[in-house]
mmCIF file of C-alpha atoms in Angstrom:
data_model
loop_
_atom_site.group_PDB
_atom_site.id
_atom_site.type_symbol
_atom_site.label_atom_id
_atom_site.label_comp_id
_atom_site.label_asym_id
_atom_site.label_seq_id
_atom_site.Cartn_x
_atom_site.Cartn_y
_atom_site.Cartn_z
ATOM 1 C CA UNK A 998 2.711 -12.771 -13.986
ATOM 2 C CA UNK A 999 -0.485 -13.495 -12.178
ATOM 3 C CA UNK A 1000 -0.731 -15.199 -9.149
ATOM 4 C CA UNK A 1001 -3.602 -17.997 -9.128
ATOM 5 C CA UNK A 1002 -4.805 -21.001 -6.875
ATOM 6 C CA UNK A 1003 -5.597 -23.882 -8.949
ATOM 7 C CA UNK A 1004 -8.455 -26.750 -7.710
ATOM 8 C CA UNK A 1005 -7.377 -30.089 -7.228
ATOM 9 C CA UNK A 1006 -6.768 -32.334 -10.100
ATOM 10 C CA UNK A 1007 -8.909 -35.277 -9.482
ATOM 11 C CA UNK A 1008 -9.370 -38.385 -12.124
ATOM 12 C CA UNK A 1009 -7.453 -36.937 -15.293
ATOM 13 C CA UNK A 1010 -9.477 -33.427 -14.699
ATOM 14 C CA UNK A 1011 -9.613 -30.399 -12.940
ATOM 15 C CA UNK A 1012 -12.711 -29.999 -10.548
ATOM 16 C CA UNK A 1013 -14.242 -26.714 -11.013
ATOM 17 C CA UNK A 1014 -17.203 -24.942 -9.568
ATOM 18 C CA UNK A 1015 -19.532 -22.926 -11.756
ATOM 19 C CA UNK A 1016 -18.254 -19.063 -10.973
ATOM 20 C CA UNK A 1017 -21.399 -16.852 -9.534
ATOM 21 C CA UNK A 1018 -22.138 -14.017 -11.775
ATOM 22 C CA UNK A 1019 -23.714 -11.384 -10.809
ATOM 23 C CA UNK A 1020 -26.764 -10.194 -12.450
ATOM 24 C CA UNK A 1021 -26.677 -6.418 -14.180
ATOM 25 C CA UNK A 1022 -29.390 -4.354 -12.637
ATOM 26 C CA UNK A 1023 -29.493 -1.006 -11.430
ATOM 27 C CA UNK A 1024 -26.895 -0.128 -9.354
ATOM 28 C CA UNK A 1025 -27.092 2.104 -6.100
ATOM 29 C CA UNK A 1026 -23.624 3.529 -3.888
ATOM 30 C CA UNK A 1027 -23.702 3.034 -0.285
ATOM 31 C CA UNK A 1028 -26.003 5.882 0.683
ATOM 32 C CA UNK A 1029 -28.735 4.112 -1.758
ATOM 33 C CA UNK A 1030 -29.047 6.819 -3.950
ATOM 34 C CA UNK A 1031 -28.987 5.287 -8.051
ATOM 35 C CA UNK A 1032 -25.804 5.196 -10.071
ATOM 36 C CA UNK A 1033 -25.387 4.996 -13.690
ATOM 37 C CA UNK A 1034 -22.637 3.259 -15.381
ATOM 38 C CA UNK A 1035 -19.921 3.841 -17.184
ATOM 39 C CA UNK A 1036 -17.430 2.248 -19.760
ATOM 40 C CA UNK A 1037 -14.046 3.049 -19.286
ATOM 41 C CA UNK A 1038 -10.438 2.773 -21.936
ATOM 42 C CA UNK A 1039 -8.380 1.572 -19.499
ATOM 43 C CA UNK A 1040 -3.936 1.163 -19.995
ATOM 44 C CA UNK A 1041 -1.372 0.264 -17.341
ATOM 45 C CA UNK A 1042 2.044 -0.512 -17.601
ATOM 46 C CA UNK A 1043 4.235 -2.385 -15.641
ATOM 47 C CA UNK A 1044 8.170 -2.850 -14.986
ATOM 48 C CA UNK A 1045 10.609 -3.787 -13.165
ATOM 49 C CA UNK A 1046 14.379 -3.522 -12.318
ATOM 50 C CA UNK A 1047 17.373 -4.309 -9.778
ATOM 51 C CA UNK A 1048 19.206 -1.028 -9.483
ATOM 52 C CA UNK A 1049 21.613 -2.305 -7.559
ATOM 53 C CA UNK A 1050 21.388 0.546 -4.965
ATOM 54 C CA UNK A 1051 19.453 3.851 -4.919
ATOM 55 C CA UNK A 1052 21.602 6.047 -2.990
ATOM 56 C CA UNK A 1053 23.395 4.170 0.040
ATOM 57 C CA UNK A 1054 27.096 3.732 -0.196
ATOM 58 C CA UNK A 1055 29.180 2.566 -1.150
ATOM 59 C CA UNK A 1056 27.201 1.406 -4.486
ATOM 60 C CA UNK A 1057 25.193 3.959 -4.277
ATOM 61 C CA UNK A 1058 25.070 6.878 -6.736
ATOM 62 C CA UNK A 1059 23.760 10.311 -6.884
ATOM 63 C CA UNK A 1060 21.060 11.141 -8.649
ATOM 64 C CA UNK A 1061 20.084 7.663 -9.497
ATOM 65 C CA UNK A 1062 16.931 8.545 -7.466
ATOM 66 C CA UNK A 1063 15.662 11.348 -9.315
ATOM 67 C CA UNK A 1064 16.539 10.039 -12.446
ATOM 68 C CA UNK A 1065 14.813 7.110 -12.299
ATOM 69 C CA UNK A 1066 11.992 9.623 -11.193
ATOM 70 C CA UNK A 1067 12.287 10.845 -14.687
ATOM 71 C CA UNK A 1068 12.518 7.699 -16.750
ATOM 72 C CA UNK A 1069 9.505 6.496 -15.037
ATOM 73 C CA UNK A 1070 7.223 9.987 -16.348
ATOM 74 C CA UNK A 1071 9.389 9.985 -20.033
ATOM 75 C CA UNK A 1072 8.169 6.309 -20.305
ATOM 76 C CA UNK A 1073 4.736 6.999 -18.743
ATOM 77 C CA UNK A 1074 4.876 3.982 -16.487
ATOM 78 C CA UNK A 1075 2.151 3.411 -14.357
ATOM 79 C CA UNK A 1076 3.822 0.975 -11.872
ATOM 80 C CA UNK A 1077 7.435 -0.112 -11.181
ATOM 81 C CA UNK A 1078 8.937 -2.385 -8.958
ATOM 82 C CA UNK A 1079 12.213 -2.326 -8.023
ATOM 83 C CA UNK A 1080 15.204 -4.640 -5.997
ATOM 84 C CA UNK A 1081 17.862 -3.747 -4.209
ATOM 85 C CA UNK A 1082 17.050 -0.762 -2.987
ATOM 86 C CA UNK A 1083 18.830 -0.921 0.334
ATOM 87 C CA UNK A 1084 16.572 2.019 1.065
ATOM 88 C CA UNK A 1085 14.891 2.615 4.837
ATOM 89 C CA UNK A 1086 11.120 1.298 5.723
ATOM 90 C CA UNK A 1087 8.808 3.946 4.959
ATOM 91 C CA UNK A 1088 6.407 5.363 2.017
ATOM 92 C CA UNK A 1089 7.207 8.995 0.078
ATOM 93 C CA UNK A 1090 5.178 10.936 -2.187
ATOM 94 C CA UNK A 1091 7.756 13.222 -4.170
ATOM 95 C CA UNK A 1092 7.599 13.779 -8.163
ATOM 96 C CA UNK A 1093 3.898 12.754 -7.870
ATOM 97 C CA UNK A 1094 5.310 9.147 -7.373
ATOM 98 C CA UNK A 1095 4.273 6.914 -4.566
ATOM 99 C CA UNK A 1096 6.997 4.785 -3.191
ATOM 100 C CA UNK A 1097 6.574 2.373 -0.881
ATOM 101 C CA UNK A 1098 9.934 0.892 0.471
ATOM 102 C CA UNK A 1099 9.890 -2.610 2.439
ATOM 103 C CA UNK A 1100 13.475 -1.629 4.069
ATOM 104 C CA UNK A 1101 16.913 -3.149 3.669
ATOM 105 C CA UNK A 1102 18.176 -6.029 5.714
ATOM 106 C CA UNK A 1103 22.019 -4.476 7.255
ATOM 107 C CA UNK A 1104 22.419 -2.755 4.429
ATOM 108 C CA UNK A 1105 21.435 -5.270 2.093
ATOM 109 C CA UNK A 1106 18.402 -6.209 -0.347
ATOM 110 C CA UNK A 1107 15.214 -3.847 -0.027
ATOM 111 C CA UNK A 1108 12.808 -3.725 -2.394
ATOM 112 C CA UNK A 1109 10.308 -0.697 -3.482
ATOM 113 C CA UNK A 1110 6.997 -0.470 -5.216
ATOM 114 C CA UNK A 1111 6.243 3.003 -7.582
ATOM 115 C CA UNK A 1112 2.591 4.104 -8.504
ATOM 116 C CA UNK A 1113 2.893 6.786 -11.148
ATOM 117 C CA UNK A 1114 0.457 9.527 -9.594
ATOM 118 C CA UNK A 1115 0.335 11.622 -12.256
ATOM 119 C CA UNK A 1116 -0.191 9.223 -15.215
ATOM 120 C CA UNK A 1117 -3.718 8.399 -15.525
ATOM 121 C CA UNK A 1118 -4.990 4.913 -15.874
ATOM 122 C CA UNK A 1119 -7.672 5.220 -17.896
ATOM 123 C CA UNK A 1120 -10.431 7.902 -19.295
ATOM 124 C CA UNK A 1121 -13.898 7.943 -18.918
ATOM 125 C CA UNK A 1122 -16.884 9.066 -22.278
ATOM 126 C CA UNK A 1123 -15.956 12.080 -21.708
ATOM 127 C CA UNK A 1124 -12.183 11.555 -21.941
ATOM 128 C CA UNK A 1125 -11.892 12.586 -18.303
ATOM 129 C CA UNK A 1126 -8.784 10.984 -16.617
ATOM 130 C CA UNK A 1127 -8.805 9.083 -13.884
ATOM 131 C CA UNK A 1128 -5.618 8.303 -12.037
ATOM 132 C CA UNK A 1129 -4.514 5.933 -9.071
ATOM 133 C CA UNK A 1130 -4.508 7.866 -5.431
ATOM 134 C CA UNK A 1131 -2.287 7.447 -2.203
ATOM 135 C CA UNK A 1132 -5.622 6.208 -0.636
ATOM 136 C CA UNK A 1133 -6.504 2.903 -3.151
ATOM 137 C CA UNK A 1134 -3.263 1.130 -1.283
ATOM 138 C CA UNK A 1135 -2.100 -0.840 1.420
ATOM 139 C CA UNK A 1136 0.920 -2.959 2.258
ATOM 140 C CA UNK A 1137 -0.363 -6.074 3.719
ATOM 141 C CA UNK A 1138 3.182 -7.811 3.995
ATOM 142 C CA UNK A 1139 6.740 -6.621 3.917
ATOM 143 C CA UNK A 1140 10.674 -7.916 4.670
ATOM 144 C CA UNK A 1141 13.607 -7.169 2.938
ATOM 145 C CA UNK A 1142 13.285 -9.269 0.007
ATOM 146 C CA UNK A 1143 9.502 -9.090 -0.462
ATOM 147 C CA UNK A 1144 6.543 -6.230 -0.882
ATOM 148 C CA UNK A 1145 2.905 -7.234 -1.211
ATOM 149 C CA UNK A 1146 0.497 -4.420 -1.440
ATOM 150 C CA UNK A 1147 -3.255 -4.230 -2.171
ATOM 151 C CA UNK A 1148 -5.242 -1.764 -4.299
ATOM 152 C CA UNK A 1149 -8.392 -0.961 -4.830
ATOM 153 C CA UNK A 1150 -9.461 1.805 -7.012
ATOM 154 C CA UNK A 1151 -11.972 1.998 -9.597
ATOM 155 C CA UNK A 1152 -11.032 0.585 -12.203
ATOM 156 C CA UNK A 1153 -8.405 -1.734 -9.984
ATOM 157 C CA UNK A 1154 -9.303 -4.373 -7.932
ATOM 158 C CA UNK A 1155 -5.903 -6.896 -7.455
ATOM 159 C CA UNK A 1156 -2.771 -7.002 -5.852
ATOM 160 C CA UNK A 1157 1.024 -5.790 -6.432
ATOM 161 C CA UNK A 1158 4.012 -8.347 -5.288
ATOM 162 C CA UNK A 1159 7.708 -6.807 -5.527
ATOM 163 C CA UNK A 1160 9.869 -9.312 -4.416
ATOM 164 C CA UNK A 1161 13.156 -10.335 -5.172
ATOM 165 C CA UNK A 1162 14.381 -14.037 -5.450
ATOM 166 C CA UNK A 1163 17.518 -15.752 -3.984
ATOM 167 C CA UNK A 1164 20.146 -16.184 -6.737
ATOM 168 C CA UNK A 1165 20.842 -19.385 -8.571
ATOM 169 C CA UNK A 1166 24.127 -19.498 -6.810
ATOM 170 C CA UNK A 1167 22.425 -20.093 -3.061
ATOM 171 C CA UNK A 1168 22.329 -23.152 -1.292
ATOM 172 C CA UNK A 1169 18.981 -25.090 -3.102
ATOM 173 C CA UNK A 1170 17.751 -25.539 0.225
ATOM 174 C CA UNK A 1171 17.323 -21.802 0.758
ATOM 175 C CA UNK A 1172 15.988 -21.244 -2.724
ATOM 176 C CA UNK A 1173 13.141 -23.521 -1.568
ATOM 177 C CA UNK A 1174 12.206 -22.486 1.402
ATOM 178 C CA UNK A 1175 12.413 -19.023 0.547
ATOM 179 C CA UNK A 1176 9.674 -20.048 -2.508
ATOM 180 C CA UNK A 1177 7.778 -22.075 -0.161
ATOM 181 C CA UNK A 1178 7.196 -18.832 2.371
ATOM 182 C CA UNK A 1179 6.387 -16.810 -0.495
ATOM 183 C CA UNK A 1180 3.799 -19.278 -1.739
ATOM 184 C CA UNK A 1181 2.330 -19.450 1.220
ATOM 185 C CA UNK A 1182 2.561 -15.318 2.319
ATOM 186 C CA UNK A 1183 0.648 -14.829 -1.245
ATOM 187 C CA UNK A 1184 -2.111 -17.703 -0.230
ATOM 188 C CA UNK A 1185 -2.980 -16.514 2.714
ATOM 189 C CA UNK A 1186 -3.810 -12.996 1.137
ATOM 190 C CA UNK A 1187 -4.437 -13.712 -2.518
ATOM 191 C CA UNK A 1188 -7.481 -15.169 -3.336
ATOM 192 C CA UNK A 1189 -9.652 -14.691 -6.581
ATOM 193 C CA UNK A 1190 -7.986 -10.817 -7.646
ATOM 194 C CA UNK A 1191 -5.443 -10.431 -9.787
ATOM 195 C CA UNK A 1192 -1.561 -10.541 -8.518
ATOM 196 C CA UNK A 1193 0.577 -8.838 -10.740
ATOM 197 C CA UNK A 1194 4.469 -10.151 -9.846
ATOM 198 C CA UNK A 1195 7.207 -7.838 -10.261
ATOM 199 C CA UNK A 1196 10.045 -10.124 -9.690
ATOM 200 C CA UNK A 1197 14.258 -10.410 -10.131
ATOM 201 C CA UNK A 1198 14.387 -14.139 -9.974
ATOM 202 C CA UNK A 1199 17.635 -14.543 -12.076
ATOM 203 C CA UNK A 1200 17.646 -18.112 -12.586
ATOM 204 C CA UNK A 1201 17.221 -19.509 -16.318
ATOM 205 C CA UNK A 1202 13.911 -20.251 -16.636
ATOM 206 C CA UNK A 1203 14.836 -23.916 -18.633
ATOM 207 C CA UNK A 1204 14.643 -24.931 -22.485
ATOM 208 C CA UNK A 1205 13.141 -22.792 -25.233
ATOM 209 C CA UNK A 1206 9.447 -23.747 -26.326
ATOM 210 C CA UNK A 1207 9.631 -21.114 -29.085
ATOM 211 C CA UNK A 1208 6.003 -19.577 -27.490
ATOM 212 C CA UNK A 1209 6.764 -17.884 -24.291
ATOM 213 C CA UNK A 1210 10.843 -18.311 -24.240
ATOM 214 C CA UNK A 1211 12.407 -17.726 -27.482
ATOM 215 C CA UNK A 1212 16.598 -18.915 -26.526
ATOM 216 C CA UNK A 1213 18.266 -20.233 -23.329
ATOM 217 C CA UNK A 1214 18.395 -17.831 -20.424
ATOM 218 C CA UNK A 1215 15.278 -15.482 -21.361
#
């Protein structure tokens, strides 16, 4: 899902400024020495899942972590995002997988973000790859229900949300103003990049339109 600000609807129409493009000249790096470009084949995958606990009793299982360590490389996923980790705060690097963990709440909720080290993202002319590094991320926001990190790598300019929704079973009052913080933690950060949103929001998302939602409930 990407994460956008729309302008103001004013008199039946949206009110848009003309974007500024940039013109394609010669480009120079930061030392001003030239540069020459390049056309890349780029492919990255996303998912997402609850797992209900990675290893911390008593839901926990063993295993589960290095297993999904292996699902993610057999499926050559790029990026994952997962909820209910009830993991600690920190970041890892094991399995060439980065994991960055937003840290569980007294044992509940905790929510992770995976970048697939060793997959590459794309391949340059010469079918070179070129893969994402611990270096092209940072967490700008974090609590136990919610994970926003940047990244900026060559090919990847945007932003990665994890977050993890109150069930359709909590007070509607919470549901809101949980949405409204997250609305606003994603404004104040998110401009014009891309947001991809890796999200367990497990309320029915309404009526079938036969486009985007094909039954009730998916």
């Amino acid at each position: 899902m990407l994460f956008r600000s729309l302008p103001q609807w004013q008199d039946g129409k949206l009110e848009t400024e003309v974007p500024e493009i940039p013109s394609f000249g010669s480009l120079q790096t930061s030392d001003g020495s030239p540069t020459t470009e390049a056309t890349l084949k780029c492919a990255i995958s996303f998912a997402t899942a609850n797992v209900l606990s990675l290893s911390r009793g008593p839901d926990g299982h063993s295993g589960k972590l290095h297993y999904l360590f292996d699902q993610m490389h057999f499926f050559r996923l790029k990026v994952l995002g997962l909820q209910e980790c009830r993991s600690d705060e920190g970041f890892t690097t094991s399995h060439s997988i980065l994991r960055f963990m937003s840290g569980h709440r007294q044992g509940q909720g905790g929510v992770e973000l995976w970048i697939n080290l060793k997959q590459p993202i794309a391949h340059d002319p010469q079918g070179q790859p070129v893969h994402f590094h611990e270096h092209h991320f940072q967490v700008v926001f974090k609590d136990h229900r919610r994970l926003l990190v940047k990244v900026e790598s060559e090919v990847l300019d945007g932003w990665f949300f994890v977050a993890h929704a109150p069930h359709s079973g909590r007070p509607r009052d919470e549901r809101e103003e949980r949405w409204q913080q997250t609305s606003q933690i994603l404004a104040e950060h998110v401009t014009h990049e891309a947001c991809v949103w890796m999200i367990d929001a497990n309320a029915e998302p309404g009526n079938a339109d036969d486009c985007t939602v094909f039954g009730r409930g998916l």
